[in-house]
Amino acid sequence: MTAVCEYRAGLEGIPVTQSSISFVDGHRGILEYRGIPIDKLAESSTFLEVAYLLIWGELPNKDELEAFEHEVNHHRRLKYRIRDMMKCFPESGHPMDALQASAAALGLFYSRRALADPAYIRAAVVRLLAKIPTMVAAFQLIRKGNDPVQPRDDLGYSANFLYMLSEKEPDPLSAMIFDVCLILHAEHTINASTFSAMVTASTLTDPYAVVASAVGTLAGPLHGGANEEVIDMLEEIGSVENVEAWLDARLASKGKIMGFGHRVYKVKDPRATTLQSLAERLFEKYGEDEYYEIAVALEKAVEERLGHKGIYPNVDFYSGLVYRKLGIPTDLFTPVFAISRTAGWLAHWKEQLAENRIFRPTQIYTGTHEVDYVPIHGR
Ligand code: SDX
């Protein structure tokens, strides 16, 4: 088969699906979930309500939301065999690898692949949304040598996650801000991990494999893993005075500035703007982060040098400063992203199943033909 259009590295600008889940206007800095602007959702909604919206296409009414929250609460616990499996993971392993393995392991317990059955779809959605946060928190406690704590039924989705992580009930402001972070990260059209989820889904495998493959893709530093690297970068810069010299040296060596640039946005990512203001709200209450001034100075310096190329802060630039203030360790930033993005991955899984055709693109072959086979002793 011949290619029907020119090859573009990274599939830039090439549609790979039709979708009604989210919309990005990268020139005007607009992001909508099912047509609703992200700032409206961040202001008024909750993560589970947003997950429902993304996956089933409409905001739930009060009864539907309560039923959904109740189901998710009920499925938060992990089977002891999964907890025991996690205890065998090396403590030094990255929490994203632990999460990918644990999410895949759910398939051992729950896979029936009844993909045409709406009850199976709903159960898988509920299980994944419920158990992914418990897995992230469990690995954090296990690697410190502790038993994971059980989820608390009286706490909402975000408050319960922060509780399971620290064994302390968070104050309402922290829980609310964390919930907004989850809303902001829940979905973003055909990003790399979502595409990975869709490709996996298109083979009609089980949803746990779909989410596990997406977790593996999100982990990379060019994608979700950038949020961790932003903190390392701010630490390396060390002071506001050092920002310009550090940046110039980095650009001279053709290095990337983590948390900046985006395939679609050519202005500041609207999520970065909201995350910056969430960070400021936390600083007002709990005191400023030593890295915040450096981050603001870096944003200004990058804009001066790279603004003409459309390089501005993306979602990963300010999220780490919020998470740090919430007491979340740096290497859990990307797993937290995964907790939230599970909603988007599942929405695309469901959409893919509704009109499935296996992904099987083509290539432009650049190799040779009719080459002689040389036996090993002759090479
Ligand atoms: C996420 O797709 C999504 O929606 C992702 C995401 C989501 O919600 O799912 O928004 C989440 O993944 C955010 C991105 C996190 N990654 C980083 O912060 C890593 C740093 N940024 C980049 O490496 C880069 O900007 C990407 C990976 C985000 C985008 O890569 P592209 O579209 O392939 O762009 P490119 O690497 O080809 O760069 C184009 C130009 C180059 O300059 P020229 O060679 O044309 O002169 O822009 C420059 C690049 O050098 N450039 C940067 C830069 N990003 C782009 N230069 C310095 N620092 C940067 N960060």
XYZ file of C-alpha atoms and ligand atoms in Angstrom:
439
model
C 0.000 0.000 0.000
C 1.321 3.477 -0.802
C 1.251 6.403 1.618
C -1.738 8.707 1.125
C -0.033 11.820 2.450
C 3.434 13.113 3.177
C 5.379 11.738 6.126
C 5.580 14.073 9.125
C 7.821 13.233 12.066
C 5.808 12.830 15.235
C 2.580 12.810 13.154
C 2.540 16.590 13.545
C -0.772 18.014 12.385
C -2.068 14.632 11.168
C -5.497 13.640 12.513
C -5.536 10.042 13.758
C -9.141 9.936 14.908
C -12.397 11.847 15.189
C -13.231 12.727 18.781
C -15.790 14.750 20.712
C -14.044 14.495 24.093
C -11.884 17.623 24.263
C -10.782 20.585 22.181
C -7.618 22.692 22.179
C -7.062 25.988 20.382
C -3.322 26.371 20.720
C -3.203 29.927 19.408
C -5.886 31.324 21.683
C -4.977 29.158 24.691
C -8.383 27.476 24.906
C -9.072 24.028 26.347
C -12.565 22.553 26.596
C -13.830 19.218 27.890
C -16.989 18.198 26.008
C -17.308 21.860 25.005
C -17.057 23.278 28.546
C -14.111 25.670 29.099
C -11.519 24.255 31.494
C -11.576 27.325 33.768
C -15.332 26.869 34.363
C -14.761 23.244 35.343
C -11.781 24.141 37.538
C -13.902 26.757 39.315
C -17.102 24.802 39.841
C -16.688 21.068 39.338
C -15.015 18.107 41.009
C -12.647 15.566 39.503
C -15.130 12.689 39.615
C -17.813 14.834 38.015
C -15.336 15.772 35.274
C -14.334 12.123 34.811
C -18.009 11.245 34.343
C -18.405 14.106 31.854
C -15.395 12.970 29.831
C -16.308 9.291 29.808
C -20.097 9.431 29.354
C -20.269 12.725 27.464
C -22.567 14.706 29.754
C -22.466 16.179 33.231
C -24.153 13.784 35.654
C -27.255 14.855 37.555
C -27.160 14.717 41.362
C -28.299 11.081 41.603
C -25.972 9.924 38.832
C -23.009 11.657 40.455
C -23.786 10.267 43.899
C -24.124 6.756 42.494
C -20.821 7.101 40.612
C -18.985 8.494 43.663
C -20.396 5.700 45.785
C -19.184 3.032 43.334
C -15.721 4.560 43.085
C -15.466 4.819 46.895
C -16.487 1.200 47.220
C -13.758 -0.054 44.870
C -10.771 1.859 46.279
C -9.269 -1.075 48.154
C -6.601 -3.274 46.571
C -6.581 -7.051 46.692
C -3.978 -8.255 49.177
C -2.192 -10.122 46.379
C -1.639 -6.835 44.553
C -0.353 -5.207 47.743
C 1.939 -8.221 48.283
C 3.150 -8.008 44.698
C 3.967 -4.318 45.238
C 5.950 -5.224 48.365
C 8.292 -7.209 46.110
C 9.079 -4.181 43.945
C 12.503 -2.607 44.635
C 12.162 0.491 46.845
C 14.510 2.356 44.531
C 12.266 1.697 41.520
C 10.446 4.641 40.001
C 6.802 4.946 41.146
C 5.677 5.201 37.491
C 7.146 1.751 36.829
C 5.432 0.441 39.959
C 2.162 1.956 38.776
C 2.473 0.561 35.270
C 3.109 -2.953 36.593
C 0.293 -2.710 39.150
C -2.231 -1.381 36.638
C -1.361 -4.221 34.259
C -1.744 -6.705 37.124
C -5.400 -5.710 37.520
C -5.987 -7.554 34.247
C -5.046 -10.810 36.005
C -7.977 -10.369 38.353
C -10.650 -8.678 36.322
C -10.155 -9.274 32.614
C -13.166 -10.716 30.826
C -12.948 -8.513 27.757
C -16.722 -8.204 27.539
C -16.155 -5.041 25.568
C -19.686 -4.827 24.169
C -21.244 -4.945 27.644
C -21.891 -1.473 29.137
C -21.795 -2.994 32.648
C -18.273 -4.317 31.992
C -17.184 -0.905 30.683
C -18.604 0.844 33.746
C -17.012 -1.649 36.162
C -13.611 -1.222 34.502
C -13.898 2.587 34.588
C -14.858 2.521 38.263
C -12.117 0.078 39.204
C -9.368 1.964 37.433
C -10.390 5.392 38.739
C -10.753 3.924 42.223
C -7.615 1.808 42.431
C -4.940 3.840 40.612
C -4.685 6.422 43.468
C -4.579 3.624 46.040
C -1.707 2.015 44.128
C 0.271 5.268 43.984
C -0.181 5.840 47.724
C 0.498 2.179 48.562
C 3.851 2.188 46.764
C 4.852 5.360 48.596
C 4.219 3.756 52.007
C 5.622 0.359 51.061
C 8.913 1.815 49.855
C 9.272 3.570 53.220
C 8.865 0.168 54.888
C 5.270 0.710 56.013
C 2.046 -1.092 55.294
C -0.298 0.836 53.006
C -3.194 2.501 54.812
C -6.731 1.583 53.850
C -8.806 4.197 52.032
C -11.309 6.123 54.163
C -14.916 5.960 53.018
C -15.789 9.274 54.658
C -13.264 11.211 52.535
C -13.766 12.428 48.967
C -11.542 11.298 46.084
C -8.774 13.862 46.504
C -8.847 14.145 50.292
C -8.639 10.365 50.521
C -5.611 10.208 48.211
C -3.728 12.838 50.240
C -4.708 10.985 53.410
C -3.472 7.618 52.075
C -0.188 9.249 51.097
C 0.605 11.005 54.352
C -1.647 9.182 56.866
C -2.962 12.648 57.798
C -6.315 14.083 56.811
C -5.639 17.114 54.580
C -7.210 20.506 55.273
C -10.099 21.433 52.938
C -8.037 23.994 50.951
C -5.332 21.430 50.133
C -7.911 18.800 49.152
C -9.785 21.305 46.985
C -6.613 22.511 45.248
C -5.470 18.957 44.590
C -8.880 18.162 43.110
C -8.554 21.149 40.757
C -5.124 19.837 39.688
C -6.763 16.530 38.796
C -9.420 18.346 36.753
C -6.749 20.292 34.856
C -4.745 17.174 33.935
C -7.659 14.862 33.125
C -7.698 15.126 29.342
C -5.834 16.764 26.491
C -6.856 15.506 23.026
C -4.405 13.170 21.260
C -1.305 13.548 23.408
C 1.283 10.739 23.333
C -0.107 8.651 26.213
C -3.678 8.946 24.975
C -2.589 7.895 21.511
C -0.799 4.966 23.094
C -4.015 4.064 24.963
C -6.006 4.267 21.722
C -3.589 2.083 19.776
C -3.699 -0.514 22.543
C -7.496 -0.238 22.797
C -7.844 -0.745 19.043
C -6.575 -4.333 19.381
C -9.570 -5.056 21.672
C -7.354 -6.008 24.569
C -8.497 -5.382 28.152
C -8.745 -1.881 29.695
C -6.021 -2.609 32.255
C -3.537 -3.172 29.418
C -4.799 0.053 27.824
C -4.105 2.075 30.969
C -0.803 0.297 31.666
C 0.507 1.146 28.201
C -0.577 4.761 28.627
C 1.158 4.994 32.030
C 4.391 3.797 30.415
C 4.085 6.451 27.729
C 3.247 9.266 30.137
C 6.411 8.549 32.135
C 8.836 9.974 29.566
C 10.507 13.357 30.154
C 9.117 14.827 26.939
C 5.582 14.112 28.220
C 4.278 13.783 31.812
C 7.726 13.097 33.255
C 8.668 16.734 32.641
C 6.958 17.868 35.867
C 9.607 16.094 37.961
C 12.424 17.428 35.842
C 11.192 20.996 36.283
C 11.922 20.762 40.009
C 15.397 19.306 39.360
C 16.007 22.160 36.914
C 14.909 24.858 39.408
C 17.159 23.286 42.005
C 20.074 23.288 39.575
C 19.483 26.977 38.722
C 19.566 27.679 42.450
C 18.890 31.445 42.520
C 17.117 34.211 40.628
C 20.506 35.821 39.881
C 21.625 32.658 38.084
C 18.562 32.323 35.820
C 19.824 34.185 32.751
C 23.306 32.672 32.746
C 21.875 29.160 33.270
C 19.329 29.631 30.494
C 21.844 31.007 28.007
C 24.199 28.113 28.675
C 21.347 25.627 28.315
C 20.201 27.093 25.016
C 23.780 27.315 23.724
C 24.149 23.577 24.326
C 20.798 22.961 22.530
C 19.250 21.689 25.772
C 15.496 21.778 26.340
C 13.934 23.891 29.066
C 11.676 21.495 30.940
C 8.065 22.568 31.356
C 8.226 24.810 28.280
C 7.025 24.331 24.720
C 4.136 22.368 23.313
C 3.218 20.772 20.012
C -0.177 22.523 20.013
C 0.036 25.604 22.262
C 1.870 28.595 20.863
C 0.886 30.712 23.902
C 1.008 29.995 27.633
C -0.905 26.784 28.366
C -4.169 27.818 30.100
C -3.574 25.040 32.647
C -0.217 26.589 33.558
C -1.957 29.895 34.269
C -4.456 28.220 36.609
C -1.761 26.102 38.273
C 0.326 29.200 38.904
C -2.596 30.866 40.665
C -3.262 27.692 42.696
C 0.391 27.712 43.761
C 0.029 31.340 44.848
C -3.063 30.488 46.918
C -1.121 27.772 48.700
C 1.850 30.108 49.271
C -0.486 32.691 50.860
C -1.591 30.127 53.392
C 1.557 28.079 53.952
C 4.410 30.388 52.920
C 6.227 30.737 49.617
C 8.272 28.006 47.971
C 11.968 28.850 47.593
C 11.784 27.874 43.894
C 8.810 30.072 42.976
C 10.786 33.277 42.379
C 13.236 31.312 40.234
C 10.358 29.863 38.221
C 8.813 33.282 37.582
C 12.197 34.734 36.555
C 12.796 31.748 34.267
C 9.398 32.176 32.602
C 10.238 35.828 31.874
C 13.700 35.027 30.527
C 12.416 32.167 28.323
C 9.691 34.409 26.937
C 12.275 37.065 26.012
C 14.433 34.523 24.191
C 11.929 31.992 22.812
C 8.547 33.736 22.854
C 8.855 34.428 19.100
C 8.937 30.628 18.555
C 5.772 30.167 20.624
C 7.593 28.597 23.565
C 5.799 29.289 26.854
C 5.129 27.326 30.059
C 3.134 24.122 29.599
C 1.063 22.215 32.167
C 4.161 20.663 33.736
C 5.878 23.934 34.664
C 3.911 25.071 37.720
C 2.242 21.797 38.772
C 5.293 20.621 40.728
C 5.293 23.778 42.855
C 1.687 23.045 43.839
C 2.456 19.401 44.605
C 5.534 20.294 46.648
C 3.441 22.587 48.833
C 0.963 19.743 49.296
C 3.830 17.595 50.579
C 3.921 15.253 47.579
C 7.406 13.837 46.844
C 8.900 14.828 43.485
C 8.904 11.359 41.967
C 5.162 11.073 42.602
C 4.336 14.086 40.410
C 4.003 11.989 37.257
C 1.980 9.240 39.002
C -0.359 12.018 40.186
C -0.661 13.119 36.550
C -1.535 9.480 35.726
C -4.258 9.359 38.398
C -5.947 12.241 36.666
C -5.256 11.309 33.042
C -6.793 7.859 33.635
C -10.131 9.651 33.121
C -9.080 10.881 29.665
C -7.546 7.536 28.684
C -10.766 5.755 29.634
C -12.879 8.269 27.711
C -10.785 7.590 24.598
C -10.906 3.820 25.236
C -14.707 3.978 25.266
C -14.815 6.228 22.197
C -12.388 3.957 20.345
C -14.497 0.872 21.091
C -17.619 2.571 19.786
C -16.117 2.777 16.296
C -13.114 0.565 16.321
C -10.658 -0.188 13.586
C -7.227 -1.463 14.535
C -4.459 1.151 14.143
C -2.145 -0.006 11.411
C -0.372 2.937 9.759
C 2.148 2.544 7.012
C 5.809 3.560 6.629
C 8.210 4.849 4.045
C 10.761 2.084 3.661
C 14.325 3.389 3.566
C 16.182 0.067 3.569
C 17.629 -2.079 0.783
C 16.298 -5.133 -1.137
C 17.462 -8.548 -2.321
C 20.497 -8.521 -0.018
C 22.546 -11.751 0.086
C 22.489 -13.740 3.332
C 26.093 -14.090 4.590
C 26.613 -17.125 6.861
C 27.993 -16.278 10.310
C 31.545 -17.543 9.638
C 31.748 -15.242 6.614
C 30.823 -11.949 8.392
C 2.899 17.333 28.179
O 0.652 16.743 23.818
C 0.105 17.050 24.937
O -1.013 17.468 24.984
C 0.958 16.811 26.172
C 0.466 17.398 27.487
C -0.811 16.690 27.945
O -1.592 17.302 28.678
O -0.961 15.509 27.629
O 0.218 18.785 27.382
C 1.485 17.149 28.631
O 3.491 16.382 27.739
C 3.555 18.697 28.248
C 4.971 18.734 27.613
C 6.019 18.351 28.673
N 7.370 18.303 28.111
C 8.308 19.226 28.364
O 8.080 20.209 29.063
C 9.671 18.926 27.780
C 10.234 20.185 27.129
N 9.465 20.511 25.963
C 9.770 19.949 24.767
O 10.788 19.055 24.567
C 8.859 20.180 23.575
O 8.424 21.502 23.578
C 7.686 19.207 23.440
C 8.128 17.763 23.562
C 6.644 19.488 24.509
C 7.032 19.424 22.057
O 7.897 18.931 21.094
P 7.734 19.228 19.519
O 6.388 19.709 19.209
O 8.241 18.008 18.838
O 8.721 20.444 19.294
P 10.263 20.362 18.914
O 10.999 19.593 19.932
O 10.331 19.863 17.500
O 10.693 21.860 18.994
C 10.363 22.815 17.981
C 11.321 23.971 18.147
C 12.767 23.530 18.141
O 13.548 24.647 17.714
P 14.083 24.682 16.189
O 14.958 23.464 16.018
O 12.868 24.643 15.304
O 14.819 25.973 16.116
O 11.118 24.600 19.424
C 12.285 24.417 20.245
C 13.068 23.282 19.593
O 14.404 23.345 19.904
N 11.792 24.009 21.575
C 12.425 24.240 22.713
C 11.611 23.704 23.709
N 10.517 23.174 23.163
C 10.644 23.355 21.854
N 13.583 24.828 22.971
C 13.955 24.872 24.271
N 13.206 24.377 25.287
C 12.046 23.801 25.040
N 11.326 23.302 26.026
